[in-house]
Coordinates of C-alpha atoms and ligand atoms in Angstrom, one line a residue:
M1 CA 0.0 0.0 0.0
A2 CA 1.2 3.5 -0.8
D3 CA 2.3 5.9 1.9
I4 CA -0.5 8.1 2.9
I5 CA 0.9 10.4 5.6
Q6 CA 1.5 14.0 4.6
L7 CA 2.5 17.2 6.4
L8 CA -0.3 19.7 6.6
P9 CA 0.2 22.7 4.4
D10 CA 1.3 25.7 6.5
H11 CA -1.9 27.8 6.0
V12 CA -4.0 24.8 7.2
A13 CA -1.7 24.3 10.2
N14 CA -1.9 28.1 10.9
Q15 CA -5.7 28.0 10.8
I16 CA -5.8 25.2 13.3
A17 CA -3.4 27.0 15.6
A18 CA -5.5 30.2 15.1
G19 CA -8.4 28.4 16.7
E20 CA -6.3 28.2 19.9
V21 CA -4.8 31.6 19.9
V22 CA -7.6 33.7 18.3
Q23 CA -10.9 32.8 19.8
R24 CA -12.5 36.1 19.3
P25 CA -11.7 39.7 18.3
A26 CA -10.6 40.3 21.9
S27 CA -7.8 37.7 21.7
A28 CA -6.3 39.5 18.7
V29 CA -6.5 42.8 20.5
K30 CA -4.6 41.3 23.5
E31 CA -1.9 39.8 21.3
L32 CA -1.4 43.0 19.3
M33 CA -1.3 45.2 22.4
E34 CA 1.2 42.8 24.1
N35 CA 3.4 42.8 21.0
A36 CA 3.4 46.6 21.1
L37 CA 4.5 46.6 24.7
D38 CA 7.2 44.0 24.1
A39 CA 8.5 46.3 21.4
G40 CA 9.0 49.0 24.0
A41 CA 6.1 51.3 23.1
D42 CA 4.9 53.8 25.6
V43 CA 1.9 55.0 23.5
V44 CA -0.5 52.4 22.3
R45 CA -3.7 53.2 20.5
V46 CA -6.4 50.7 19.8
M47 CA -9.1 51.4 17.2
I48 CA -12.0 49.1 16.8
K49 CA -14.9 48.9 14.4
D50 CA -18.0 46.8 15.0
A51 CA -16.6 45.1 18.1
G52 CA -13.5 44.0 16.1
K53 CA -15.4 42.1 13.5
T54 CA -14.6 44.6 10.8
L55 CA -11.4 46.2 12.1
I56 CA -8.9 45.9 14.9
Q57 CA -6.1 48.4 14.6
V58 CA -3.2 48.8 17.0
I59 CA -0.7 51.6 16.6
D60 CA 2.4 51.8 18.7
N61 CA 5.5 53.9 18.9
G62 CA 7.8 50.9 19.7
S63 CA 10.9 49.7 18.0
G64 CA 9.3 48.9 14.6
M65 CA 10.5 46.1 12.4
S66 CA 12.9 45.8 9.4
D67 CA 11.5 44.7 6.0
T68 CA 12.6 41.1 6.6
D69 CA 11.4 40.9 10.2
A70 CA 8.0 42.3 9.1
R71 CA 7.6 39.3 6.7
M72 CA 9.2 36.9 9.1
S73 CA 6.9 37.9 12.0
F74 CA 4.0 36.1 10.3
E75 CA 5.7 32.8 10.1
R76 CA 4.7 30.2 12.7
H77 CA 7.2 29.9 15.6
A78 CA 8.7 33.2 14.4
T79 CA 9.7 35.1 17.5
S80 CA 12.5 37.4 18.5
K81 CA 12.0 36.5 22.1
I82 CA 13.3 32.9 22.5
R83 CA 16.5 31.5 21.1
K84 CA 16.9 28.4 23.2
T85 CA 14.9 26.1 25.4
E86 CA 16.3 27.6 28.6
D87 CA 14.9 31.0 27.5
L88 CA 11.4 29.5 28.0
F89 CA 11.9 29.6 31.7
Q90 CA 13.2 33.1 31.9
I91 CA 10.5 34.9 30.1
V92 CA 9.8 38.5 31.0
T93 CA 8.1 39.5 27.8
K94 CA 4.5 38.9 27.0
G95 CA 4.8 36.8 23.9
F96 CA 7.1 33.9 23.4
R97 CA 5.4 31.3 21.3
G98 CA 5.7 33.1 18.1
E99 CA 2.2 32.1 17.1
A100 CA 0.1 35.1 17.5
L101 CA 0.7 36.9 14.2
A102 CA 0.8 33.7 12.2
S103 CA -2.6 32.8 13.7
I104 CA -4.1 36.2 13.1
A105 CA -2.9 36.4 9.5
A106 CA -4.4 32.9 8.9
V107 CA -7.9 34.1 9.6
A108 CA -8.0 37.7 8.6
Q109 CA -6.8 40.3 6.1
V110 CA -3.8 42.0 7.7
E111 CA -2.2 45.3 6.7
L112 CA 1.0 46.1 8.5
R113 CA 3.0 49.3 8.4
T114 CA 6.2 49.5 10.3
R115 CA 9.3 51.6 10.5
L116 CA 12.4 50.9 12.5
K117 CA 13.6 53.6 14.8
G118 CA 16.2 55.7 13.0
E119 CA 15.3 54.5 9.5
S120 CA 13.9 57.0 7.0
L121 CA 11.5 54.6 5.3
G122 CA 9.3 51.8 6.5
T123 CA 7.4 48.9 4.9
R124 CA 3.8 48.1 4.1
L125 CA 2.8 44.5 4.0
L126 CA -0.5 42.9 3.0
I127 CA -1.3 39.4 4.0
E128 CA -4.6 37.6 3.6
G129 CA -5.3 34.1 4.9
S130 CA -1.6 33.5 5.5
K131 CA -0.7 34.5 1.9
V132 CA 1.5 37.6 1.3
Q133 CA -0.3 39.8 -1.2
S134 CA 2.2 42.6 -1.4
Q135 CA 5.1 44.3 0.3
E136 CA 6.3 47.8 -0.5
T137 CA 8.5 50.5 0.9
E138 CA 6.5 53.3 2.4
A139 CA 7.1 56.5 4.3
C140 CA 5.1 55.4 7.4
A141 CA 5.4 56.5 11.0
E142 CA 8.0 55.2 13.3
G143 CA 6.8 52.2 15.2
T144 CA 4.2 49.7 14.1
N145 CA 0.6 50.0 12.8
F146 CA -1.4 46.8 12.5
M147 CA -4.8 46.6 10.9
V148 CA -6.6 43.3 11.2
K149 CA -9.7 43.4 8.9
N150 CA -12.6 41.1 8.6
L151 CA -11.6 38.6 11.2
F152 CA -12.6 35.0 10.3
F153 CA -13.5 36.1 6.8
N154 CA -12.3 32.7 5.6
V155 CA -13.7 30.6 8.5
P156 CA -17.5 31.3 8.2
A157 CA -18.3 28.9 11.1
R158 CA -16.2 30.9 13.5
R159 CA -17.6 34.2 12.3
Y160 CA -21.1 32.9 12.7
F161 CA -20.4 31.9 16.3
L162 CA -19.2 35.3 17.4
K163 CA -21.6 36.9 19.9
S164 CA -23.4 40.2 19.6
D165 CA -21.3 43.4 19.3
A166 CA -22.1 44.4 22.8
I167 CA -20.7 41.1 24.2
E168 CA -17.6 41.0 21.9
F169 CA -16.8 44.5 22.7
R170 CA -17.1 43.8 26.4
H171 CA -14.4 41.1 25.9
I172 CA -12.3 43.7 24.2
I173 CA -12.7 46.0 27.1
D174 CA -11.7 43.3 29.5
E175 CA -8.5 42.5 27.6
F176 CA -7.7 46.2 27.2
Q177 CA -8.2 46.8 30.9
R178 CA -5.9 44.0 31.9
V179 CA -3.1 45.3 29.8
A180 CA -3.7 48.9 30.9
L181 CA -3.7 47.9 34.5
T182 CA -0.3 46.4 34.2
H183 CA 1.4 49.3 32.4
P184 CA 0.5 52.6 34.1
D185 CA 3.6 54.2 32.6
T186 CA 2.2 53.6 29.1
E187 CA -0.4 55.8 27.5
F188 CA -3.4 53.9 26.1
Q189 CA -6.4 54.8 24.0
L190 CA -9.3 52.8 23.0
V191 CA -11.7 54.0 20.3
H192 CA -14.8 52.1 19.2
N193 CA -16.6 53.1 16.0
G194 CA -15.1 56.5 16.1
S195 CA -15.8 57.3 19.7
E196 CA -13.2 57.3 22.5
V197 CA -13.9 54.8 25.2
F198 CA -10.7 55.1 27.2
S199 CA -8.0 57.6 27.2
L200 CA -5.4 56.8 29.8
P201 CA -2.5 59.1 30.4
R202 CA 0.8 57.9 31.9
T203 CA 0.5 57.8 35.6
T204 CA 0.9 55.9 38.9
L205 CA -0.7 52.5 39.4
R206 CA -3.2 53.9 41.8
Q207 CA -4.3 56.6 39.5
R208 CA -4.5 54.2 36.6
I209 CA -6.9 52.0 38.6
V210 CA -9.0 55.1 39.3
H211 CA -8.9 56.1 35.6
V212 CA -10.0 52.6 34.6
F213 CA -12.7 52.0 37.2
G214 CA -13.9 55.5 38.0
A215 CA -13.3 58.2 40.5
R216 CA -15.5 56.5 43.1
Y217 CA -12.7 54.0 43.7
N218 CA -10.2 56.7 44.8
E219 CA -11.1 56.4 48.5
K220 CA -11.7 52.7 48.4
L221 CA -8.3 51.3 47.7
V222 CA -6.2 49.7 50.5
P223 CA -2.6 49.2 49.5
V224 CA -1.1 45.7 49.9
D225 CA 2.7 45.3 50.1
E226 CA 4.4 42.1 51.1
Y227 CA 8.0 41.2 50.2
T228 CA 9.2 37.6 50.8
D229 CA 12.0 35.5 49.4
I230 CA 9.5 33.3 47.5
V231 CA 7.2 36.0 46.1
S232 CA 6.3 39.6 46.5
V233 CA 2.7 40.8 46.5
S234 CA 1.7 44.4 46.0
G235 CA -1.3 46.2 44.7
F236 CA -4.7 47.1 46.2
V237 CA -7.7 45.5 47.8
G238 CA -11.0 47.3 47.8
K239 CA -12.6 48.3 51.1
P240 CA -15.3 45.8 52.1
D241 CA -18.1 48.0 50.8
T242 CA -16.7 47.7 47.3
S243 CA -17.5 44.0 47.3
R244 CA -20.2 42.7 44.9
K245 CA -22.2 39.6 44.3
T246 CA -20.8 39.5 40.9
R247 CA -17.2 38.5 40.0
G248 CA -15.3 40.6 37.6
D249 CA -13.4 43.2 39.6
Q250 CA -10.8 40.7 40.8
F251 CA -7.4 40.7 39.2
F252 CA -4.2 38.7 39.8
F253 CA -1.1 39.5 37.8
I254 CA 2.0 37.5 37.9
N255 CA 5.1 39.3 36.6
N256 CA 2.6 41.7 35.0
R257 CA 0.6 39.1 33.2
F258 CA -3.1 38.7 34.0
I259 CA -4.0 35.2 35.4
R260 CA -6.9 33.5 36.9
N261 CA -6.5 31.3 39.9
T262 CA -9.4 30.1 42.0
Y263 CA -7.1 28.8 44.7
L264 CA -5.5 32.2 45.3
H265 CA -8.9 33.9 45.0
H266 CA -9.8 31.8 48.0
A267 CA -6.8 33.1 49.9
V268 CA -8.1 36.7 49.4
A269 CA -11.7 35.8 50.0
S270 CA -11.0 34.1 53.3
A271 CA -9.0 37.2 54.4
F272 CA -12.2 39.1 54.0
E273 CA -14.3 36.6 55.9
G274 CA -16.7 38.4 58.2
L275 CA -16.1 41.7 56.5
V276 CA -18.2 41.1 53.5
P277 CA -21.5 39.2 53.2
T278 CA -21.3 35.6 52.1
G279 CA -21.3 35.3 48.4
H280 CA -19.9 38.8 47.9
H281 CA -16.5 39.2 46.3
P282 CA -14.1 41.9 47.2
L283 CA -12.4 44.1 44.6
Y284 CA -8.7 43.4 44.3
L285 CA -5.8 44.0 42.0
L286 CA -2.8 42.1 43.2
Y287 CA 0.5 41.9 41.5
F288 CA 2.9 39.1 42.2
T289 CA 6.5 39.3 41.4
I290 CA 8.2 35.9 41.3
D291 CA 11.3 34.3 39.8
P292 CA 10.1 33.1 36.4
E293 CA 11.7 29.8 37.2
Q294 CA 9.2 29.3 40.0
I295 CA 6.2 29.3 37.7
D296 CA 5.1 27.6 34.5
V297 CA 3.2 30.0 32.3
N298 CA 3.2 27.7 29.3
I299 CA 0.5 25.4 30.4
H300 CA -2.4 27.1 28.7
P301 CA -2.6 28.5 25.2
T302 CA -4.1 31.8 26.2
K303 CA -1.8 31.9 29.1
T304 CA -4.2 33.0 31.8
E305 CA -3.4 30.0 33.9
V306 CA -0.2 29.7 35.7
K307 CA 1.2 27.1 37.9
F308 CA 3.3 28.0 41.0
Q309 CA 5.9 25.5 42.2
D310 CA 4.9 26.2 45.8
E311 CA 1.3 27.2 45.6
R312 CA 0.6 26.6 49.3
A313 CA 3.3 29.0 50.4
V314 CA 2.0 31.6 47.9
Y315 CA -1.5 31.1 49.3
A316 CA -0.3 31.6 52.9
I317 CA 1.7 34.7 52.0
L318 CA -1.2 36.2 50.1
H319 CA -3.7 35.5 52.8
A320 CA -1.4 37.1 55.5
A321 CA -0.6 40.1 53.2
V322 CA -4.3 40.9 52.7
K323 CA -5.2 40.5 56.4
R324 CA -2.3 42.7 57.4
A325 CA -3.3 45.4 54.9
L326 CA -6.9 45.4 56.2
G327 CA -5.7 45.4 59.8
R328 CA -3.3 48.3 59.1
H329 CA -6.1 50.4 57.7
N330 CA -8.5 49.6 60.5
I331 CA -11.1 48.1 58.3
A332 CA -13.9 47.1 60.6
P333 CA -16.9 44.9 59.6
T334 CA -19.4 46.8 57.6
L335 CA -22.9 45.5 58.1
D336 CA -24.9 48.1 56.3
F337 CA -25.2 46.5 52.9
E338 CA -28.9 47.2 52.7
Q339 CA -28.3 50.9 52.4
E340 CA -26.5 50.4 49.1
M341 CA -29.1 52.1 47.0
A342 CA -28.0 53.6 43.7
I343 CA -29.0 57.0 44.9
Q344 CA -28.4 57.7 48.5
V345 CA -31.2 59.7 50.2
S346 CA -29.9 62.5 52.3
P347 CA -28.5 61.3 55.6
V348 CA -31.2 60.2 57.9
R349 CA -31.2 62.2 61.0
H350 CA -33.3 60.3 63.4
G351 CA -30.4 58.0 64.2
T352 CA -28.5 60.9 65.7
E353 CA -31.5 62.4 67.5
V354 CA -31.7 59.6 70.1
R355 CA -28.4 60.1 71.9
P356 CA -28.9 60.7 75.6
P357 CA -29.3 64.3 76.7
E358 CA -26.3 66.1 77.9
V359 CA -28.4 68.9 79.5
Q360 CA -30.5 68.2 82.5
V361 CA -33.9 69.8 82.3
N362 CA -36.1 70.6 85.3
K363 CA -39.4 69.0 84.3
D364 CA -41.3 70.7 87.1
F365 CA -40.2 74.1 86.1
N366 CA -43.2 76.3 85.6
P367 CA -42.6 79.5 83.6
F368 CA -46.0 80.8 84.3
G369 CA -45.2 81.7 87.9
L370 CA -42.6 84.3 86.8
P371 CA -42.9 87.9 85.9
A372 CA -43.6 88.6 82.2
E373 CA -40.1 89.5 81.0
E374 CA -38.4 86.7 83.0
R375 CA -41.0 84.4 81.7
Q376 CA -40.1 85.1 78.1
D377 CA -36.4 84.4 78.7
A378 CA -37.2 81.3 80.7
V379 CA -39.4 79.9 78.1
K380 CA -36.8 80.6 75.5
S381 CA -34.1 78.9 77.4
W382 CA -36.3 76.0 78.3
F383 CA -36.9 75.4 74.6
E384 CA -33.2 75.8 73.9
Q385 CA -32.4 73.2 76.5
R386 CA -35.0 71.0 75.1
E387 CA -33.7 71.4 71.6
N388 CA -30.1 70.7 72.6
G389 CA -30.8 67.9 75.0
R390 CA -33.8 66.4 73.4
S391 CA -35.1 66.0 76.9
G392 CA -38.6 66.0 78.2
G393 CA -39.7 62.5 77.5
W394 CA -37.2 61.7 74.8
Q395 CA -36.7 58.3 76.3
E396 CA -40.3 57.4 75.8
M397 CA -40.2 58.8 72.3
Y398 CA -37.1 56.8 71.6
Q399 CA -38.9 53.7 72.8
I400 CA -41.8 54.2 70.5
Q401 CA -39.5 55.0 67.7
Q402 CA -37.4 51.9 68.4
E403 CA -40.5 49.7 68.5
L404 CA -41.6 51.0 65.1
D405 CA -38.1 50.8 63.7
R406 CA -37.8 47.2 64.8
R407 CA -41.1 46.1 63.4
P408 CA -39.8 45.4 59.9
V409 CA -37.0 43.3 61.3
L410 CA -39.0 41.4 63.8
D411 CA -41.9 41.0 61.4
P412 CA -40.6 40.8 57.8
A413 CA -43.7 38.9 56.7
G414 CA -45.8 41.8 58.0
Q415 CA -48.5 39.8 59.7
V416 CA -48.7 42.0 62.7
R417 CA -49.0 45.5 61.7
P418 CA -50.2 48.5 63.7
S419 CA -53.5 49.6 62.2
W420 CA -53.3 52.3 59.7
P421 CA -54.2 55.7 61.3
E422 CA -57.4 57.1 59.9
I423 CA -56.7 60.6 58.6
H424 CA -59.8 62.7 57.9
E425 CA -60.0 64.6 54.7
D426 CA -60.5 67.9 56.6
S427 CA -57.7 67.3 59.1
S428 CA -55.3 70.1 59.5
F429 CA -51.9 69.4 58.1
M430 CA -48.7 71.0 59.2
Q431 CA -45.2 70.8 58.1
F432 CA -42.5 70.6 60.8
D433 CA -38.8 71.2 60.3
R434 CA -39.4 70.9 56.5
R435 CA -39.1 67.3 57.1
Y436 CA -42.1 65.9 58.8
I437 CA -45.8 66.2 58.1
L438 CA -47.9 66.4 61.3
V439 CA -51.4 65.4 61.1
P440 CA -54.1 64.3 63.6
S441 CA -55.6 60.9 63.1
S442 CA -57.9 58.5 64.8
A443 CA -54.9 56.9 66.5
G444 CA -53.1 60.0 67.7
L445 CA -50.7 62.4 66.2
V446 CA -49.1 61.1 63.0
L447 CA -45.6 62.2 62.1
M448 CA -44.9 61.4 58.5
D449 CA -41.4 61.6 57.0
Q450 CA -42.1 63.6 53.8
Q451 CA -39.2 62.2 51.7
R452 CA -39.7 58.6 52.6
A453 CA -43.5 58.8 52.2
H454 CA -43.0 60.1 48.7
E455 CA -40.3 57.5 47.9
R456 CA -42.8 54.8 48.9
V457 CA -45.6 56.3 46.8
L458 CA -43.4 56.7 43.7
Y459 CA -41.8 53.2 44.2
E460 CA -45.2 51.5 44.0
Q461 CA -46.2 53.6 41.0
Y462 CA -43.0 52.8 39.1
R463 CA -43.3 49.1 39.9
K464 CA -46.8 49.0 38.4
Q465 CA -45.6 50.9 35.4
V466 CA -42.8 48.5 34.7
E467 CA -45.1 45.5 35.2
R468 CA -47.7 46.8 32.8
G469 CA -45.1 48.3 30.5
E470 CA -46.9 51.6 30.4
G471 CA -45.3 54.7 31.5
C472 CA -46.0 58.3 30.7
S473 CA -43.2 60.5 29.6
Q474 CA -42.8 64.2 29.4
Q475 CA -40.8 65.4 26.4
L476 CA -37.8 67.6 27.1
L477 CA -37.5 70.8 25.3
F478 CA -33.8 70.5 25.3
P479 CA -32.6 66.9 25.2
E480 CA -29.9 66.0 27.7
S481 CA -27.0 63.7 26.8
V482 CA -25.1 61.5 29.1
V483 CA -21.7 60.0 28.5
L484 CA -21.4 56.5 30.0
S485 CA -18.7 53.9 30.4
P486 CA -19.1 51.1 27.9
P487 CA -20.5 48.6 30.4
E488 CA -22.9 51.2 31.7
Y489 CA -24.0 52.0 28.1
A490 CA -24.5 48.3 27.3
M491 CA -26.5 47.6 30.4
L492 CA -28.7 50.6 30.0
R493 CA -29.4 49.7 26.5
E494 CA -30.4 46.2 27.5
H495 CA -33.0 47.6 29.9
Q496 CA -34.3 50.1 27.4
Q497 CA -37.8 48.6 27.6
E498 CA -38.1 48.9 31.4
L499 CA -36.7 52.4 31.3
A500 CA -39.4 53.3 28.7
A501 CA -42.0 51.9 31.0
L502 CA -40.7 54.1 33.8
G503 CA -41.1 57.1 31.5
F504 CA -37.6 57.6 30.0
D505 CA -37.3 58.2 26.2
L506 CA -33.7 57.3 25.5
H507 CA -31.8 57.3 22.2
F508 CA -28.6 55.2 22.0
D509 CA -25.7 56.1 20.0
F510 CA -22.3 54.7 20.9
A511 CA -20.5 57.7 19.4
S512 CA -22.4 60.4 21.3
G513 CA -23.7 58.5 24.3
V514 CA -27.3 58.4 25.5
E515 CA -29.6 61.1 24.7
I516 CA -32.6 61.7 27.0
T517 CA -35.6 63.2 25.1
G518 CA -38.4 62.3 27.6
I519 CA -38.6 61.8 31.3
P520 CA -41.1 60.7 33.9
P521 CA -43.3 63.7 34.9
E522 CA -42.0 63.6 38.5
V523 CA -38.4 64.0 37.6
P524 CA -37.0 67.5 37.4
A525 CA -35.4 68.0 34.0
S526 CA -32.3 69.3 35.7
D527 CA -31.8 66.0 37.5
C528 CA -32.5 63.6 34.7
A529 CA -28.9 63.2 33.4
K530 CA -27.6 62.6 36.9
L531 CA -30.4 60.1 37.5
I532 CA -29.8 58.1 34.3
Q533 CA -26.1 58.1 35.1
S534 CA -26.6 56.6 38.6
M535 CA -29.1 54.1 37.3
A536 CA -26.6 53.0 34.6
T537 CA -23.9 52.6 37.3
A538 CA -26.2 50.6 39.4
L539 CA -27.1 48.3 36.5
A540 CA -23.5 47.8 35.4
E541 CA -22.5 46.9 38.9
D542 CA -25.3 44.6 39.4
T543 CA -25.2 42.3 36.4
A544 CA -26.0 39.3 38.7
R545 CA -29.4 40.6 39.6
A546 CA -32.1 39.6 37.2
G547 CA -35.8 40.0 36.5
D548 CA -37.8 41.1 39.5
E549 CA -35.0 42.1 41.8
L550 CA -33.6 44.3 39.1
R551 CA -36.9 46.0 38.3
E552 CA -37.4 46.5 42.0
R553 CA -34.0 48.2 42.3
M554 CA -34.6 50.4 39.2
A555 CA -37.9 51.5 40.7
W556 CA -36.4 52.3 44.0
S557 CA -33.5 54.2 42.6
L558 CA -35.9 56.2 40.4
A559 CA -38.2 56.8 43.4
C560 CA -35.4 57.9 45.6
G561 CA -34.0 60.2 42.9
S562 CA -37.3 61.9 42.1
S563 CA -38.9 62.1 45.5
I564 CA -39.6 65.3 47.5
K565 CA -36.5 66.0 49.6
Y566 CA -36.0 67.2 53.2
G567 CA -36.0 71.0 53.3
Q568 CA -38.7 71.3 50.6
L569 CA -41.6 73.5 51.7
L570 CA -45.0 71.8 51.1
T571 CA -48.4 73.4 50.7
I572 CA -51.4 72.0 52.6
P573 CA -52.9 70.5 49.4
E574 CA -49.6 68.9 48.6
M575 CA -49.3 67.3 52.1
K576 CA -52.9 66.1 51.9
E577 CA -52.3 64.5 48.5
L578 CA -49.2 62.8 49.7
A579 CA -51.0 61.3 52.7
I580 CA -53.9 60.1 50.6
R581 CA -51.5 58.5 48.0
L582 CA -49.5 56.9 50.8
S583 CA -52.6 55.4 52.4
A584 CA -53.4 53.8 49.1
C585 CA -50.0 52.0 49.0
N586 CA -49.6 48.3 49.5
E587 CA -46.8 48.8 52.0
P588 CA -47.2 52.3 53.3
W589 CA -45.2 51.7 56.5
F590 CA -41.8 51.3 55.0
A591 CA -39.4 53.1 52.7
S592 CA -36.4 51.4 51.0
G593 CA -34.3 49.3 53.3
G594 CA -37.3 48.8 55.7
R595 CA -37.0 52.3 57.2
P596 CA -40.2 53.6 58.8
V597 CA -42.3 56.1 56.9
L598 CA -44.4 57.3 59.8
I599 CA -44.8 57.1 63.5
T600 CA -47.9 57.7 65.6
L601 CA -47.8 59.4 68.9
P602 CA -50.8 57.7 70.6
F603 CA -53.3 59.8 72.6
G604 CA -52.3 58.0 75.7
Y605 CA -48.7 59.0 75.3
I606 CA -49.5 62.7 74.7
D607 CA -52.0 62.8 77.6
R608 CA -49.3 61.4 79.9
Q609 CA -47.0 64.3 79.1
F610 CA -49.6 66.6 80.5
S611 CA -50.4 64.7 83.6
Ligands
ADP701 P1 5.7 36.5 20.0 O1 5.2 37.8 20.5 O2 5.3 35.3 20.8 O3 7.2 36.5 19.8 P2 4.1 37.1 17.7 O4 3.6 36.3 16.6 O5 3.2 37.8 18.5 O6 5.1 36.2 18.6 O7 5.2 38.1 17.1 C1 6.3 37.7 16.3 C2 7.4 38.7 16.3 O8 7.0 39.8 15.6 C3 7.8 39.2 17.7 O9 8.7 38.3 18.4 C4 8.4 40.5 17.4 O10 9.8 40.3 17.1 C5 7.7 40.9 16.1 N1 6.6 41.9 16.4 C6 5.3 41.7 16.6 N2 4.6 42.8 16.8 C7 5.5 43.8 16.9 C8 5.4 45.2 17.1 N3 4.2 45.8 17.4 N4 6.6 46.0 17.1 C9 7.8 45.4 16.8 N5 7.9 44.0 16.6 C10 6.8 43.3 16.6
MG702 MG1 3.2 38.2 20.6

């Protein structure tokens, strides 16, 4: 029988290898960015069209390549980074397999322009499906400019299995961030369909993290620094309140290479035990420096898995480092995770009102026994003392308040509820401290918290609107636009329908952001951009929440954002309307987080004060 074994033609072998190296546009972005850094670039620009399906362009100001190297770089196993086997164990650069460019060129149309530093002319090379189409001398810029067009144009099955642009672009952002987070001293830019997504100047690591994740992280980073003979760990962990139910903000880098490692994740998570609720993951960006001989990076084609020779020692060091960092910064347990609404209502004051009085007040004091002028002063100072000390029955007030505060906790199912105070239509309403609405009722004197009452009313209204999918919207005379981060934009777009039901008319355009043309009637036009921004942030942070929980959160954050605030003067008809709408609610007693909306001072209690 004749011999039948043949070597695969190069372009076929390359296509097979491409399957390993280039799984999606994001993989090509990563390889090209890493090559740019290996070439010593300190400015790297990434231009993307259609989530990388049409174009991935990476421009660097690195060393550039000679004519011959430019052609050679696309050969399989072509690398300038390894000469002998021993080199494999001493790798400090990103690439080393010499496969990336060969793989990319096998499945795309590649246009490369490159000019060596110091040369007057560069070269332009066209390759399509591993075949060189042309190479010419060209007066291009110093450094390298890669254009990868129509990825998988010759592998329809792979092209078909690419996900939506939103998802593929999310992957690109992930890879871009990982590279950016390891090179704060390099300037990076990411542009998608003509609009700038990231523009990161050269800076410190801490500032780079803040630029990538947003200014709100500035105060939230706790530095970690641990140097040992085996391994050094540095970087940051987030304060416990940055933890999320979703994974995603956890980064390990070994010798500046992003890796995943569930074993080491456990070391960090267990250092946070008791500080974050179960199932929450702390934010961290931890950078290991280790002798390259102590690790094997070559066990996975995309190189995000790394094996340590002494994994248990690294675990112990990491765990101790994080504990020490948290201890050093006095991070105490934070229990208040319920309060984590997208929009914080203004600080609630009643918590501070109940501290014991510092001023003793003479309860038996009778100002009416004094001469007129003394009486006036005395009354004034009595009120002042009362004001300062919160005396005169504060303890009893406190007890009532506490009892009401506790009710949602003791009775989450709500079987035992105090009966709803009957408020007569012609009752006289009074606003007190621009904060509470005082109104007589069948049960006693009702004190209603104006902001919380309105939050509850709006929340129930928004919930109904979302369920029924019918919201009314008020058109804006001057549309507002909001610039969002890519994940925020993507999440907002995904929930466009619910937002429409809440009364928002939004127009999405990646280039110019989100344009708001209509808003719910209760929302002041001046607040709408801020409100959309904070809802988008909440949605992007909360990708794990789904369905009902998510709609609930959207309704709460809109309700909190558009409610009447403390300090707002209310007219009697307004107060009356609020009370009527509140009494029509399913759960009139509680605002978000189970906080009480109203308390009743029973007749008995008031009578006792006069006895
Ligand atoms: P590897 O990075 O593993 O060596 P690649 O296929 O990614 O393999 O790249 C092959 C070679 O092409 C590199 O070793 C390097 O010499 C050269 N090269 C690739 N990209 C650039 C670039 N942006 N600037 C200069 N040289 C580059
Ligand atoms: Mg490479």
